[in-house]
XYZ file of C-alpha atoms in Angstrom:
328
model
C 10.825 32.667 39.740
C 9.634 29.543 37.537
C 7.406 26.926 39.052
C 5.996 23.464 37.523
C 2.885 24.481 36.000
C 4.774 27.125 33.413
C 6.822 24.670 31.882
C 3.606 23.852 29.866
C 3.335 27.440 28.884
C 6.920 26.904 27.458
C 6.598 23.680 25.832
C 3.231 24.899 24.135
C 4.954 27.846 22.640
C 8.047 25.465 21.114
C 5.281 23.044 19.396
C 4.237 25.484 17.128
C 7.985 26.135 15.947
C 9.380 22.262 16.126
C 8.611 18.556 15.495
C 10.312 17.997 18.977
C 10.456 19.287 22.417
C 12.256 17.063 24.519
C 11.380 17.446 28.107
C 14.618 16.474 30.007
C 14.620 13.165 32.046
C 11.336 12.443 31.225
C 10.538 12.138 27.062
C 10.038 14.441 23.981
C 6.831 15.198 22.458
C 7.059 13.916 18.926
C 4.272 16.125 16.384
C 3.115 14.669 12.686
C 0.739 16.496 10.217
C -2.814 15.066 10.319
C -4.619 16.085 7.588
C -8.333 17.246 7.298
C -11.075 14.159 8.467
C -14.569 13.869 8.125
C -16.806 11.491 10.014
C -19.707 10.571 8.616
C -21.529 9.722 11.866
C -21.621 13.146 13.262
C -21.549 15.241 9.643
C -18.734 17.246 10.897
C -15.258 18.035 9.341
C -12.154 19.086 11.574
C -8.933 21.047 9.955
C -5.784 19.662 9.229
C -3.288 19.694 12.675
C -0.317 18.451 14.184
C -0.930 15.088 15.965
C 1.355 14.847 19.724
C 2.992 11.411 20.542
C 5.401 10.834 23.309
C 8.902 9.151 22.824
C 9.746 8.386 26.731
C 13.219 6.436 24.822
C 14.674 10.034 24.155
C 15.579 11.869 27.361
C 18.939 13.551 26.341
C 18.421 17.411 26.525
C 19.100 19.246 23.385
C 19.384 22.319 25.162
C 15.714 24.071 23.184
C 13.386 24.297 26.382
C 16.138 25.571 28.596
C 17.600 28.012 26.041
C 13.840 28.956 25.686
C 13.136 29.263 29.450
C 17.148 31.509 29.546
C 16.023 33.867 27.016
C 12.605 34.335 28.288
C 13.469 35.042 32.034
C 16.868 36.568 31.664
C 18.764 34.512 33.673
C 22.034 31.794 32.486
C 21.435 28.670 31.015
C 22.500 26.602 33.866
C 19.541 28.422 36.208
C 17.429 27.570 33.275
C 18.388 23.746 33.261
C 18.164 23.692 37.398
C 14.277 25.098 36.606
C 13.911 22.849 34.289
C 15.046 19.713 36.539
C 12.695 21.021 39.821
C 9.761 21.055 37.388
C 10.361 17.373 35.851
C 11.051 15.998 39.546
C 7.429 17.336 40.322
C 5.718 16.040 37.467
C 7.256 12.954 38.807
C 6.296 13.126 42.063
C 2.312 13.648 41.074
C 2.573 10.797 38.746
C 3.871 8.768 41.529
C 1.201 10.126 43.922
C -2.096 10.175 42.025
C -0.440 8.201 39.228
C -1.275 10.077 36.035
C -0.195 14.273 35.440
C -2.053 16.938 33.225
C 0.303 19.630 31.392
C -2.427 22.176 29.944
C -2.623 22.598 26.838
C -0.274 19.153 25.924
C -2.332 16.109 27.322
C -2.365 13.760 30.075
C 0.385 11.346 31.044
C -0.648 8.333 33.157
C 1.627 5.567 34.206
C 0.404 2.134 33.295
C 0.906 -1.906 34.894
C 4.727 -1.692 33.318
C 5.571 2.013 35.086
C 6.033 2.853 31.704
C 3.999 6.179 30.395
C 1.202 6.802 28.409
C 0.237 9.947 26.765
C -3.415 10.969 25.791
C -3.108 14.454 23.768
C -5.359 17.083 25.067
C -5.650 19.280 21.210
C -6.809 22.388 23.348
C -4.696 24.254 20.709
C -3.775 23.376 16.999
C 0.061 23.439 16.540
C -0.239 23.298 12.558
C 0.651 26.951 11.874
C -0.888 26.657 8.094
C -4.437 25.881 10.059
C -4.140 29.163 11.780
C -8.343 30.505 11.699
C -9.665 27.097 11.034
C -12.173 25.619 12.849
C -14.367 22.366 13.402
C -17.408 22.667 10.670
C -20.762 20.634 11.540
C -22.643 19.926 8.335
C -26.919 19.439 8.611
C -27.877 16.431 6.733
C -30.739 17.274 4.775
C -33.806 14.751 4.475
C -36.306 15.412 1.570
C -39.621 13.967 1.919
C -42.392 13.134 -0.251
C -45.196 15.482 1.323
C -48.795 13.663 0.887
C -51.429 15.786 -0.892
C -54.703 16.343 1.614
C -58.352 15.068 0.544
C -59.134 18.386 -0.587
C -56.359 18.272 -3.331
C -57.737 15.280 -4.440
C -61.082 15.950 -4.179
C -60.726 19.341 -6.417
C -58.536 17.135 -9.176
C -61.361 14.868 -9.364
C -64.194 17.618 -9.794
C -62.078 19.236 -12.684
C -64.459 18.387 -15.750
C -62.386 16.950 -19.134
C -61.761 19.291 -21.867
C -63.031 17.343 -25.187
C -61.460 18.654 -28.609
C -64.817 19.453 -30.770
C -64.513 17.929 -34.302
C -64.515 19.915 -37.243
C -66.922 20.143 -40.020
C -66.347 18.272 -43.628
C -66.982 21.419 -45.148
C -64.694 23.453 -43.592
C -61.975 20.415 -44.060
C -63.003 20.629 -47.493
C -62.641 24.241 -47.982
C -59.011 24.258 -46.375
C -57.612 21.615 -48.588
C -58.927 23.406 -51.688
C -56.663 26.484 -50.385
C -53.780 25.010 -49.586
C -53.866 22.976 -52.648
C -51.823 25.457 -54.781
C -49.181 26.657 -52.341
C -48.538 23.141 -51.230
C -47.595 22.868 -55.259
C -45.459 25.928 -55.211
C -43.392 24.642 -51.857
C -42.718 21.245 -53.387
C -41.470 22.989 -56.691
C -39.076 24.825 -54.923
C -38.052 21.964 -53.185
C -37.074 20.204 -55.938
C -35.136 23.206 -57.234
C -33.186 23.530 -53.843
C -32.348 19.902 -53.664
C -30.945 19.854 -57.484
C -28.920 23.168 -56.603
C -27.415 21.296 -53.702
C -26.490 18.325 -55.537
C -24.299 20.711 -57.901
C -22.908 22.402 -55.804
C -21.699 18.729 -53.966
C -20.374 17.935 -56.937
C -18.216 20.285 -57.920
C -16.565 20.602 -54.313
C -16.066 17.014 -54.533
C -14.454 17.537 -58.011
C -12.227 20.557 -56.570
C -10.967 18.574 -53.357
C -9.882 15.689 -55.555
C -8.008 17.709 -57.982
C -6.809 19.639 -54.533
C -5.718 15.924 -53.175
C -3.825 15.057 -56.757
C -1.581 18.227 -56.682
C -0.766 17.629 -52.584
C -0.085 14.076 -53.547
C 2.262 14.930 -56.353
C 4.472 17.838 -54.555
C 5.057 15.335 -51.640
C 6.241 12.525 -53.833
C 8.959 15.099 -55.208
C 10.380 16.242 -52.267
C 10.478 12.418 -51.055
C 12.629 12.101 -54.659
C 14.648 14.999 -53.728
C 15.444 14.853 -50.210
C 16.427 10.557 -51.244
C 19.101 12.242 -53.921
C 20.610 15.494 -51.788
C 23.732 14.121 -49.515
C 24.388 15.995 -46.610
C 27.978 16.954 -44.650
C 28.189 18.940 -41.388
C 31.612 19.703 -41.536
C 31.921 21.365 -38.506
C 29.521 19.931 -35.766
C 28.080 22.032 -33.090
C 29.833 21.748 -29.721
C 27.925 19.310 -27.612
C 26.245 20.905 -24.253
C 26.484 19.179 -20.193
C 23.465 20.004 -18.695
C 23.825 20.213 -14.730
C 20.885 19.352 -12.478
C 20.509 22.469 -9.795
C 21.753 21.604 -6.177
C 19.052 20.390 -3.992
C 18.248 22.147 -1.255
C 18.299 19.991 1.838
C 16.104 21.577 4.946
C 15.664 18.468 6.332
C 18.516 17.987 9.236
C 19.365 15.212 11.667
C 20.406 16.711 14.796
C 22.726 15.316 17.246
C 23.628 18.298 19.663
C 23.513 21.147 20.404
C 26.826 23.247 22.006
C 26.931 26.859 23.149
C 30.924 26.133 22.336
C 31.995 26.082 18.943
C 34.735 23.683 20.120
C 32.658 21.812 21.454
C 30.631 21.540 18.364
C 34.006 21.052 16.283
C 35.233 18.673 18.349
C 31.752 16.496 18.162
C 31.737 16.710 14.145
C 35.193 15.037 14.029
C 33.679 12.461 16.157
C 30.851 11.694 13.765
C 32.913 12.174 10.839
C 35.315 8.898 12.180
C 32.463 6.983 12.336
C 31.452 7.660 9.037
C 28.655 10.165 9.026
C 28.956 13.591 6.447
C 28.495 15.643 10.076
C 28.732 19.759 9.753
C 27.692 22.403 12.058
C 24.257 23.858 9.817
C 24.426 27.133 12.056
C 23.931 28.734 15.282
C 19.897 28.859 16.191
C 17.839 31.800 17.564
C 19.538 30.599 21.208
C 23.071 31.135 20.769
C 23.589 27.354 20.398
C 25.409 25.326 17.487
C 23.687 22.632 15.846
C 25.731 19.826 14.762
C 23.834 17.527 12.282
C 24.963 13.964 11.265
C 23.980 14.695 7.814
C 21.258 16.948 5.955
C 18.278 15.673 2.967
C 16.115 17.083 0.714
C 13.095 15.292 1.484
C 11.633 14.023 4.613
C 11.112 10.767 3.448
C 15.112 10.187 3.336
C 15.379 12.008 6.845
C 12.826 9.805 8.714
C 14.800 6.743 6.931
C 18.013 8.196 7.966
C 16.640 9.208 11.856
C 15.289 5.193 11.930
C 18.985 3.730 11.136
C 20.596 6.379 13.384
C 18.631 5.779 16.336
C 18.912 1.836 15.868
C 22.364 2.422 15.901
C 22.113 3.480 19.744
C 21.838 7.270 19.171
C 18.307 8.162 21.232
C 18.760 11.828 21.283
C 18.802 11.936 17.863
C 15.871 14.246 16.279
C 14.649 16.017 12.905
C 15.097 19.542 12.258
C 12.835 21.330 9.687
C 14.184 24.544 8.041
C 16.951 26.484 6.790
C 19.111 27.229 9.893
C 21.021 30.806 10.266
C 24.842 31.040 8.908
C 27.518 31.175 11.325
């Protein structure tokens, strides 16, 4: 019914959906947003995606792959898990045997000199759903060059023969200032006419902006003098107003369970609650299960914060949740 090699199928299809996929009993695939890079050495520019790391500290199942693998083959939750377990023990087994596995699609895992893993991501797909159509974009770098002109070039430039202004005659010289002489006269008269003109007409919009300035100058003084004697009373003040910031909306959830029971899920709430934590079941997701959430933020900034101090409190399974989750 299910062998190894499709749990990549299955843990492909979750990435594009969640920031975490734990694979039970052996680590969960942890994604981030990369954004776009460049590099300059090879002119090329690659789209934003999500970057894969691996987290071999959280093991816990959250129940998400085998739900997934349940709804997708028809068959109960505990089949699910038992597929789940056969297809971990042989991942296992070829890491022991040739010492590193591939899962298509995800990357390579390869145990180093401490048995511990390491995981090289393969980015055969990108996750990012907003980079959906984009693809890697190799730029030309463009060279200009000065192009050297041939001997002919210069050879033609040099055969070109000067053209030489010829002079002209006294007489004619003559003969041109003697009939210019009179319009030149005429032109300088009217320049003399147009300047005076202007100079009135300065001076009496000089004249009408100061008496302009006076009169502004005089009306503000008086209100100053009458606003100094009026005395003013509000007898009956206006009512004062609260202004109330909007509720944030928090999509940002710290998970830690998931329980097909809703007793279950009650029962781990009060536990969380005890210890301090403003726990809540934020819904049932699109497998049937309840999530139960140590506490919910409106950024992810205060999430990550939140999802450090949890897990150094000894809570590995803990993970983020992105997204407004279904009402119960």
């Amino acid at each position: 019914m299910f062998v190894a090699m499709n749990i990549a199928e299955y843990i492909s299809e979750l990435l594009y959906r969640h920031e975490c996929v734990v694979i039970p009993g052996f680590g969960a695939l942890i994604t981030r947003r990369v954004p776009a890079q460049y590099f300059q050495s090879t002119h090329t520019i690659y789209p934003p995606k999500k970057g894969l790391s691996l987290n071999a500290q959280i093991t816990q199942s959250d129940g998400l792959l085998e739900n997934y693998i349940a709804s997708d083959l028809s068959i109960p939750f505990s089949d699910a898990r038992l597929e789940v377990e056969r297809a971990v023990q042989s991942l296992k087994n070829q890491m022991d045997e040739d010492g590193s596995a591939t899962l298509y699609k995800i990357g390579r895992f390869t145990l180093n000199a401490d048995q511990g893993i390491s995981f090289t991501p393969m980015y055969v797909l990108n996750y990012l759903p907003e980079a959906f159509g984009l693809s890697t974009q190799e730029l030309i770098a463009i060279q200009s060059e000065v192009v050297p002109q041939s001997e002919t070039q210069v050879e033609e430039q040099e055969d070109q023969v000067p053209v030489i202004p010829m002079p002209i005659q006294e007489k004619d010289q003559e003969e041109t200032t003697e009939k210019s002489t009179p319009w030149l006269r005429y032109a300088a008269a009217g320049a003399v006419l147009l300047g005076l003109s202007y100079i009135g007409f300065r001076g009496y919009e000089n004249q009408k902006q100061q008496e302009a300035l006076a009169i502004e100058q005089k009306a503000d003084k008086h209100l100053r003098t009458r606003i100094q004697e009026a005395n003013i009373f509000i007898s009956d003040p206006l009512p004062s107003i609260e202004l109330t910031a909007a509720p944030q909306i928090k999509n940002f959830h710290i998970i830690a369970g998931a329980f097909r029971e809703p007793a279950n899920a009650a029962k781990r709430v009060r536990q969380l609650k005890n210890k301090g934590y403003n726990a809540k079941v934020i819904g049932v997701n699109s497998y049937g299960l309840h999530n139960v959430a140590f506490d919910s933020y409106a950024t992810r900034e205060e999430a990550s914060n939140a999802l450090t101090e949890i897990k150094n409190l000894g809570y590995d399974s803990a993970w983020m949740f992105v997204g407004e989750l279904p009402e119960e």
